[in-house]
Amino acid sequence: MAAIDKDILRLALPALGALIAEPIFLLSDTAMVGHLGAGALGSLAIASTILQTVLGLMIFLAYATTPRVARRMGAGDRPGAINAGFDGIWLALCTSVVLLAIGLPLLKQLIAAFGPGADIAAGAHSYLAISWWGLPFMLVVIAATGLLRGLQDTRTPLLVAAIGCIANIGLNAFFIYGLDMGVAGSALGTVIAQAGMCSVYVAISIRAARRFHATFRPDWAGVLSSAKTSGWLLVRNASLRAALIILVFLATAMGTAELAAIQVAQSIFFSLALALDSLAIAGQALIGLQLGARKVEAVAAINRRLCLWGIVFGIVVGLILLAGAGIIPRGFSSDPEVVALMTSLLPVLALSMPIAGYVFVLDGVLMGAEDARYLALAQLAAVSGYAILLIPVVLYWPGALGLWAAFCIGFVGLRALTLGWRVRNRRWIARAVEKGTS
């Protein structure tokens, strides 16, 4: 067990640092924009929900790439592993072109679907109109990160993410306050930071391809294969984003203060979820590597240890949240009503953290086993149950607290049940071993 824990820490700690940098992008935006007023926070809530929905859907570019690369590494085929990584990068570029062509003309309609007031809609559009052009950079970063994780390298993504995060904070402060660009300045700073990170990842990936005599030119058969195997993960991600869209949609109807409080609580949730996801990333890489080497006992042992780590990590994070519930809200808003609402939401989030730790670890384990079909179906079942749960909540417990509890406890709990059922025995391991590196 000590050797497994060492491997988990070797991958998870740098991944944690890199993943913490990602929500700092969002949290720094939220904190800076939050002091512009509740209306600016409302604009960011809608715009970031749309943008994060797209990025959340596209995260399969990393989740599908990591285990494919790791399996080939486990089988001793490093050039093949790098080729599989570049399949993901080219898929990211192709996908971004489609998103630019389809999304740009529809931004106003997407914002209008949330039913915001004119001022909030205008701010949301100014953010999205700039951010959308940064999608090619963002998607390549996601795919290239998946390549490096599959190669068992989580330190390089940590370094790139840390530098990008620092640059993002400085750029956002300059554009938001220095040039008085408001919400639009937040978007511009983030796009520039993502462009810099993208250029670094591309250079690193090409250098690796040359070193191990792999090709970085597009192998369209490989790109198509990557797209096909990613289909179920896209469904899984779409189901998750549907739950978040429902959350923001209902919060929008409750009023500006409720929407702003849910936006901040949601930002904190994703920050913590990404921190917990460091264990999931270790799971993807280690499970994929051991499956490539066909080591069944090692896969089972890694799964057990990761689940334990996830629950313990969740308990620790939950206790920290409970201790800071009276202080944390003031860092994100100066509006008394928003602060009061957030103070009631954070204890609910704290209680859900051990469950979330278990859920995110199992996500990573099953992604490492490329069990994408079950992940998609399980997510659909959880979202369906969440939607049904919301009916009595909206009728008998209206308000931000009831809505937030339904998401944190209800939706996350349903995910824990469906994923836990899958790993109750070793059949999932047998199926993954049989699949091989195809």
Coordinates of C-alpha atoms in Angstrom, one line a residue:
M1 CA 0.0 0.0 0.0
A2 CA 2.9 2.4 0.7
A3 CA 4.1 2.0 -2.9
I4 CA 0.6 2.8 -4.2
D5 CA 0.3 5.8 -1.9
K6 CA 3.6 7.0 -3.2
D7 CA 2.5 6.8 -6.8
I8 CA -0.8 8.5 -6.0
L9 CA 1.0 11.4 -4.3
R10 CA 3.6 11.6 -7.1
L11 CA 0.9 12.3 -9.6
A12 CA -1.8 13.8 -7.4
L13 CA 0.2 16.6 -5.7
P14 CA 1.4 18.3 -8.9
A15 CA -2.0 17.7 -10.4
L16 CA -3.6 19.4 -7.4
G17 CA -1.4 22.4 -7.9
A18 CA -2.3 22.6 -11.6
L19 CA -6.0 22.1 -10.9
I20 CA -6.1 24.7 -8.1
A21 CA -4.7 27.2 -10.7
E22 CA -7.7 26.6 -12.9
P23 CA -10.4 27.6 -10.3
I24 CA -8.2 30.6 -9.3
F25 CA -8.8 31.8 -12.8
L26 CA -12.5 31.7 -12.1
L27 CA -12.3 32.8 -8.4
S28 CA -10.1 35.7 -9.2
D29 CA -12.6 36.8 -11.9
T30 CA -15.5 36.4 -9.5
A31 CA -13.7 38.3 -6.7
M32 CA -12.6 41.2 -8.9
V33 CA -15.9 41.5 -10.8
G34 CA -17.9 41.0 -7.5
H35 CA -16.7 44.3 -6.2
L36 CA -18.1 46.0 -9.2
G37 CA -21.6 45.2 -7.9
A38 CA -24.3 42.5 -7.8
G39 CA -25.2 43.3 -11.4
A40 CA -21.7 42.6 -12.7
L41 CA -21.7 39.3 -10.7
G42 CA -25.0 38.4 -12.3
S43 CA -23.5 39.1 -15.8
L44 CA -20.5 36.9 -15.0
A45 CA -22.8 34.2 -13.6
I46 CA -24.6 33.8 -16.9
A47 CA -21.6 34.3 -19.2
S48 CA -19.3 31.9 -17.2
T49 CA -22.1 29.3 -17.0
I50 CA -22.3 29.3 -20.8
L51 CA -18.5 29.3 -21.3
Q52 CA -17.9 26.7 -18.6
T53 CA -20.6 24.6 -20.1
V54 CA -18.7 24.5 -23.3
L55 CA -15.4 23.8 -21.6
G56 CA -17.1 21.3 -19.3
L57 CA -18.4 19.4 -22.4
M58 CA -14.9 19.6 -24.0
I59 CA -13.0 18.3 -21.0
F60 CA -13.4 14.8 -22.6
L61 CA -10.4 16.0 -24.7
A62 CA -8.3 15.4 -21.6
Y63 CA -10.3 12.6 -20.1
A64 CA -10.3 10.5 -23.2
T65 CA -6.6 11.3 -24.1
T66 CA -5.1 10.4 -20.7
P67 CA -6.1 6.7 -20.4
R68 CA -5.4 6.1 -24.1
V69 CA -1.9 7.5 -23.7
A70 CA -1.4 5.7 -20.4
R71 CA -2.4 2.3 -21.7
R72 CA 0.2 2.6 -24.5
M73 CA 2.8 3.6 -22.0
G74 CA 1.9 0.6 -19.9
A75 CA 2.3 -1.6 -22.9
G76 CA 5.8 -0.1 -23.6
D77 CA 4.8 1.9 -26.7
R78 CA 5.9 5.4 -26.0
P79 CA 5.8 6.6 -29.7
G80 CA 2.2 5.2 -29.9
A81 CA 1.3 7.0 -26.7
I82 CA 2.5 10.4 -28.1
N83 CA 0.7 9.7 -31.3
A84 CA -2.5 9.1 -29.4
G85 CA -2.0 12.4 -27.5
F86 CA -1.7 14.3 -30.8
D87 CA -4.9 12.7 -32.0
G88 CA -6.5 14.5 -29.1
I89 CA -4.8 17.8 -29.9
W90 CA -5.9 17.8 -33.5
L91 CA -9.4 16.9 -32.4
A92 CA -9.3 19.9 -30.1
L93 CA -8.4 22.2 -33.0
C94 CA -11.2 20.8 -35.2
T95 CA -13.7 21.1 -32.5
S96 CA -12.8 24.7 -31.7
V97 CA -13.3 25.7 -35.4
V98 CA -16.8 24.2 -35.3
L99 CA -17.6 26.0 -32.0
L100 CA -16.4 29.4 -33.3
A101 CA -18.5 29.0 -36.5
I102 CA -21.7 27.9 -34.7
G103 CA -21.4 29.8 -31.4
L104 CA -20.5 33.4 -32.3
P105 CA -23.7 34.2 -34.1
L106 CA -25.8 32.6 -31.2
L107 CA -24.3 34.4 -28.2
K108 CA -27.2 36.8 -27.6
Q109 CA -29.8 34.1 -28.0
L110 CA -27.9 31.9 -25.5
I111 CA -27.8 34.7 -22.9
A112 CA -31.5 35.6 -23.5
A113 CA -32.5 32.0 -22.7
F114 CA -31.7 32.7 -19.0
G115 CA -34.1 35.7 -19.0
P116 CA -31.8 38.3 -17.5
G117 CA -32.4 42.1 -17.4
A118 CA -31.0 44.3 -20.0
D119 CA -28.0 45.5 -18.0
I120 CA -27.0 41.9 -17.0
A121 CA -27.5 40.7 -20.5
A122 CA -25.2 43.4 -21.9
G123 CA -22.4 42.6 -19.5
A124 CA -22.7 38.9 -20.2
H125 CA -22.5 39.5 -23.9
S126 CA -19.4 41.7 -23.6
Y127 CA -17.7 38.9 -21.6
L128 CA -18.7 36.1 -24.0
A129 CA -17.9 38.0 -27.2
I130 CA -14.3 38.2 -26.2
S131 CA -14.0 34.8 -24.4
W132 CA -15.4 32.8 -27.3
W133 CA -12.3 33.7 -29.5
G134 CA -10.1 32.1 -26.9
L135 CA -11.7 28.6 -27.2
P136 CA -9.0 27.2 -29.6
F137 CA -6.3 28.1 -27.0
M138 CA -8.4 26.6 -24.2
L139 CA -9.2 23.4 -25.9
V140 CA -5.6 22.7 -27.0
V141 CA -4.5 23.3 -23.4
I142 CA -7.0 20.7 -22.3
A143 CA -5.9 18.1 -24.8
A144 CA -2.2 18.6 -24.3
T145 CA -2.6 18.4 -20.6
G146 CA -4.2 15.0 -21.2
L147 CA -1.2 13.9 -23.2
L148 CA 1.2 14.8 -20.5
R149 CA -0.9 13.2 -17.7
G150 CA -1.0 10.0 -19.8
L151 CA 2.8 10.1 -20.0
Q152 CA 2.7 10.2 -16.1
D153 CA 3.9 13.8 -16.1
T154 CA 1.8 16.1 -13.9
R155 CA 4.6 18.4 -12.9
T156 CA 4.8 20.2 -16.3
P157 CA 1.1 21.1 -16.3
L158 CA 1.6 22.4 -12.7
L159 CA 4.3 24.8 -13.8
V160 CA 2.4 26.0 -16.9
A161 CA -0.8 26.5 -15.0
A162 CA 0.9 28.4 -12.1
I163 CA 2.6 30.8 -14.5
G164 CA -0.7 31.2 -16.5
C165 CA -2.7 31.8 -13.3
I166 CA -0.3 34.6 -12.1
A167 CA -0.4 36.2 -15.5
N168 CA -4.2 35.9 -15.6
I169 CA -4.6 37.7 -12.2
G170 CA -2.3 40.5 -13.3
L171 CA -3.9 41.0 -16.7
N172 CA -7.4 40.9 -15.2
A173 CA -6.5 43.6 -12.6
F174 CA -5.0 45.7 -15.3
F175 CA -7.9 45.5 -17.7
I176 CA -10.8 45.5 -15.2
Y177 CA -9.5 48.4 -13.0
G178 CA -6.5 49.9 -14.8
L179 CA -8.4 50.4 -18.1
D180 CA -11.8 50.4 -16.5
M181 CA -13.1 47.7 -18.9
G182 CA -15.3 46.0 -16.3
V183 CA -16.5 42.5 -17.1
A184 CA -15.1 42.6 -20.6
G185 CA -11.6 43.2 -19.1
S186 CA -11.9 40.0 -17.2
A187 CA -12.5 38.1 -20.4
L188 CA -9.6 39.7 -22.3
G189 CA -7.1 39.0 -19.6
T190 CA -8.1 35.3 -19.4
V191 CA -7.9 34.9 -23.2
I192 CA -4.4 36.3 -23.4
A193 CA -3.2 34.1 -20.5
Q194 CA -4.7 31.0 -22.2
A195 CA -3.0 31.9 -25.5
G196 CA 0.4 31.9 -23.7
M197 CA -0.3 28.6 -22.0
C198 CA -1.3 27.1 -25.4
S199 CA 1.9 28.1 -27.1
V200 CA 4.0 26.5 -24.3
Y201 CA 2.0 23.2 -24.5
V202 CA 2.3 23.0 -28.2
A203 CA 6.1 23.5 -28.0
I204 CA 6.5 20.8 -25.3
S205 CA 4.3 18.3 -27.2
I206 CA 6.2 18.8 -30.5
R207 CA 9.6 18.4 -28.8
A208 CA 8.4 15.1 -27.2
A209 CA 7.2 13.8 -30.6
R210 CA 10.6 14.6 -32.1
R211 CA 12.5 13.0 -29.3
F212 CA 10.7 9.7 -29.5
H213 CA 10.2 9.6 -33.2
A214 CA 6.5 10.0 -33.1
T215 CA 4.5 12.1 -35.5
F216 CA 2.7 15.3 -34.6
R217 CA 1.1 15.6 -38.0
P218 CA -2.6 14.8 -38.1
D219 CA -3.5 11.2 -38.5
W220 CA -7.1 11.6 -39.4
A221 CA -8.0 8.0 -38.8
G222 CA -6.6 8.4 -35.3
V223 CA -8.5 11.7 -34.8
L224 CA -11.7 10.1 -35.9
S225 CA -11.1 7.1 -33.6
S226 CA -10.5 9.6 -30.7
A227 CA -13.7 11.4 -31.6
K228 CA -15.7 8.2 -31.6
T229 CA -14.4 6.9 -28.3
S230 CA -15.1 10.4 -26.8
G231 CA -18.8 10.3 -27.7
W232 CA -19.9 8.8 -24.5
L233 CA -17.8 11.1 -22.4
L234 CA -19.4 14.0 -24.3
V235 CA -22.8 12.7 -23.2
R236 CA -21.6 12.3 -19.7
N237 CA -20.3 15.9 -19.6
A238 CA -23.4 17.2 -21.3
S239 CA -25.5 15.6 -18.5
L240 CA -23.4 17.2 -15.8
R241 CA -23.6 20.7 -17.5
A242 CA -27.4 20.2 -17.8
A243 CA -27.6 20.0 -14.0
L244 CA -25.6 23.2 -13.6
I245 CA -27.7 25.0 -16.2
I246 CA -30.9 24.0 -14.4
L247 CA -29.3 25.4 -11.2
V248 CA -28.4 28.7 -12.7
F249 CA -31.7 29.0 -14.6
L250 CA -33.8 28.5 -11.4
A251 CA -31.5 30.9 -9.5
T252 CA -31.9 33.6 -12.1
A253 CA -35.7 33.5 -11.6
M254 CA -35.3 34.0 -7.9
G255 CA -33.6 37.4 -8.2
T256 CA -30.2 39.1 -8.6
A257 CA -29.0 38.5 -5.0
E258 CA -29.9 34.7 -5.2
L259 CA -28.2 34.4 -8.6
A260 CA -25.1 36.2 -7.3
A261 CA -24.9 33.9 -4.2
I262 CA -25.4 30.8 -6.2
Q263 CA -22.7 32.0 -8.6
V264 CA -20.1 32.4 -5.8
A265 CA -21.1 29.1 -4.2
Q266 CA -20.9 27.3 -7.5
S267 CA -17.4 28.8 -8.1
I268 CA -16.3 27.5 -4.7
F269 CA -17.8 24.1 -5.5
F270 CA -15.9 23.8 -8.7
S271 CA -12.7 25.0 -7.1
L272 CA -13.0 22.3 -4.5
A273 CA -14.1 19.7 -7.1
L274 CA -11.1 20.4 -9.2
A275 CA -8.9 20.0 -6.1
L276 CA -10.5 16.6 -5.4
D277 CA -10.1 15.8 -9.1
S278 CA -6.3 15.7 -8.5
L279 CA -7.0 12.2 -7.1
A280 CA -9.1 11.4 -10.1
I281 CA -6.3 12.4 -12.5
A282 CA -3.9 10.1 -10.6
G283 CA -6.6 7.4 -11.0
Q284 CA -6.8 7.9 -14.7
A285 CA -3.1 7.8 -15.2
L286 CA -2.3 4.9 -12.8
I287 CA -5.4 2.7 -13.8
G288 CA -4.6 3.2 -17.5
L289 CA -1.0 2.4 -17.0
Q290 CA -1.7 -0.8 -15.1
L291 CA -4.4 -1.9 -17.4
G292 CA -1.9 -1.5 -20.3
A293 CA 0.4 -3.8 -18.4
R294 CA -2.6 -6.2 -17.6
K295 CA -2.0 -6.1 -13.8
V296 CA -5.4 -6.8 -12.4
E297 CA -4.5 -6.9 -8.7
A298 CA -2.7 -3.6 -9.0
V299 CA -5.8 -2.0 -10.6
A300 CA -8.0 -3.2 -7.8
A301 CA -5.6 -2.0 -5.1
I302 CA -5.3 1.4 -6.6
N303 CA -9.1 1.7 -6.8
R304 CA -9.4 0.9 -3.1
R305 CA -6.8 3.4 -2.0
L306 CA -8.1 6.1 -4.1
C307 CA -11.6 5.8 -2.7
L308 CA -10.2 6.0 0.8
W309 CA -8.2 9.1 -0.1
G310 CA -11.2 10.8 -1.7
I311 CA -13.4 10.4 1.3
V312 CA -10.7 11.6 3.8
F313 CA -9.8 14.5 1.5
G314 CA -13.5 15.4 1.3
I315 CA -13.8 15.4 5.1
V316 CA -10.8 17.7 5.6
V317 CA -12.1 20.1 3.0
G318 CA -15.6 20.1 4.5
L319 CA -14.2 20.9 8.0
I320 CA -12.3 23.9 6.5
L321 CA -15.4 25.1 4.8
L322 CA -17.5 24.9 8.0
A323 CA -14.8 26.8 9.9
G324 CA -14.7 29.6 7.4
A325 CA -18.4 29.9 6.6
G326 CA -18.7 33.2 8.3
I327 CA -15.6 34.7 6.7
I328 CA -15.3 33.4 3.2
P329 CA -18.4 35.2 1.7
R330 CA -17.0 38.6 2.5
G331 CA -14.1 37.9 0.1
F332 CA -16.4 37.6 -2.8
S333 CA -19.0 40.3 -2.3
S334 CA -19.7 43.5 -0.4
D335 CA -23.5 43.2 -0.9
P336 CA -25.0 42.4 2.5
E337 CA -27.9 40.3 1.0
V338 CA -25.5 38.2 -1.1
V339 CA -23.1 37.7 1.9
A340 CA -26.1 36.5 4.1
L341 CA -27.2 34.1 1.5
M342 CA -23.7 32.7 1.0
T343 CA -23.3 32.2 4.7
S344 CA -26.2 29.7 4.7
L345 CA -25.1 27.9 1.5
L346 CA -21.5 27.1 2.6
P347 CA -22.4 24.6 5.4
V348 CA -24.5 22.6 2.9
L349 CA -21.5 22.5 0.5
A350 CA -19.2 21.4 3.4
L351 CA -21.5 18.5 4.2
S352 CA -21.4 17.3 0.6
M353 CA -17.6 17.2 0.3
P354 CA -16.9 13.6 1.5
I355 CA -19.5 12.3 -1.0
A356 CA -18.0 14.5 -3.7
G357 CA -14.5 13.1 -2.9
Y358 CA -15.8 9.6 -3.4
V359 CA -17.6 10.6 -6.6
F360 CA -14.7 12.3 -8.3
V361 CA -12.2 9.5 -7.5
L362 CA -14.5 6.9 -9.0
D363 CA -15.0 9.2 -12.1
G364 CA -11.2 9.1 -12.6
V365 CA -10.9 5.3 -12.0
L366 CA -13.6 4.5 -14.5
M367 CA -12.2 7.0 -17.0
G368 CA -8.9 5.3 -16.6
A369 CA -10.6 2.0 -17.5
E370 CA -12.3 3.8 -20.5
D371 CA -15.7 2.8 -19.1
A372 CA -17.2 5.8 -20.9
R373 CA -20.5 4.2 -21.8
Y374 CA -21.4 3.5 -18.1
L375 CA -20.2 6.9 -17.0
A376 CA -22.6 8.5 -19.5
L377 CA -25.6 6.4 -18.5
A378 CA -24.9 6.8 -14.8
Q379 CA -24.7 10.6 -15.3
L380 CA -28.0 10.6 -17.2
A381 CA -29.7 8.7 -14.4
A382 CA -28.3 11.1 -11.8
V383 CA -29.5 14.2 -13.7
S384 CA -32.9 12.6 -14.2
G385 CA -33.2 12.0 -10.5
Y386 CA -32.0 15.5 -9.7
A387 CA -34.7 17.0 -12.0
I388 CA -37.4 15.0 -10.3
L389 CA -36.1 16.0 -6.8
L390 CA -36.3 19.7 -7.8
I391 CA -40.1 19.5 -8.2
P392 CA -40.9 19.2 -4.5
V393 CA -37.9 21.5 -3.6
V394 CA -39.2 24.4 -5.7
L395 CA -42.7 23.8 -4.5
Y396 CA -42.1 23.4 -0.8
W397 CA -38.6 24.8 -0.1
P398 CA -38.2 27.7 -2.5
G399 CA -35.1 29.8 -2.2
A400 CA -31.4 29.6 -2.8
L401 CA -30.8 27.2 0.2
G402 CA -33.2 24.6 -1.0
L403 CA -31.9 24.8 -4.6
W404 CA -28.3 24.5 -3.4
A405 CA -29.1 21.5 -1.1
A406 CA -30.8 19.7 -4.0
F407 CA -27.7 20.1 -6.1
C408 CA -25.0 19.4 -3.5
I409 CA -26.7 16.6 -1.6
G410 CA -29.2 15.2 -4.0
F411 CA -27.4 15.3 -7.3
V412 CA -23.9 14.5 -5.9
G413 CA -25.5 11.7 -3.8
L414 CA -27.1 10.1 -6.8
R415 CA -23.8 10.1 -8.6
A416 CA -22.2 8.3 -5.7
L417 CA -24.8 5.6 -5.8
T418 CA -24.5 4.9 -9.5
L419 CA -20.7 4.9 -9.6
G420 CA -20.4 2.9 -6.4
W421 CA -22.6 0.2 -8.0
R422 CA -20.3 -0.1 -10.9
V423 CA -17.2 -0.9 -8.8
R424 CA -18.9 -3.3 -6.4
N425 CA -17.0 -6.2 -8.0
R426 CA -14.1 -6.7 -10.5
R427 CA -16.2 -7.1 -13.6
W428 CA -15.3 -3.6 -14.7
I429 CA -11.6 -4.5 -14.5
A430 CA -12.1 -7.7 -16.6
R431 CA -13.8 -5.7 -19.3
A432 CA -11.1 -3.1 -19.4
V433 CA -8.3 -5.7 -19.7
E434 CA -10.2 -7.5 -22.5
K435 CA -10.5 -4.2 -24.4
G436 CA -6.7 -3.8 -24.5
T437 CA -5.1 -0.7 -26.2
S438 CA -7.5 -0.6 -29.1

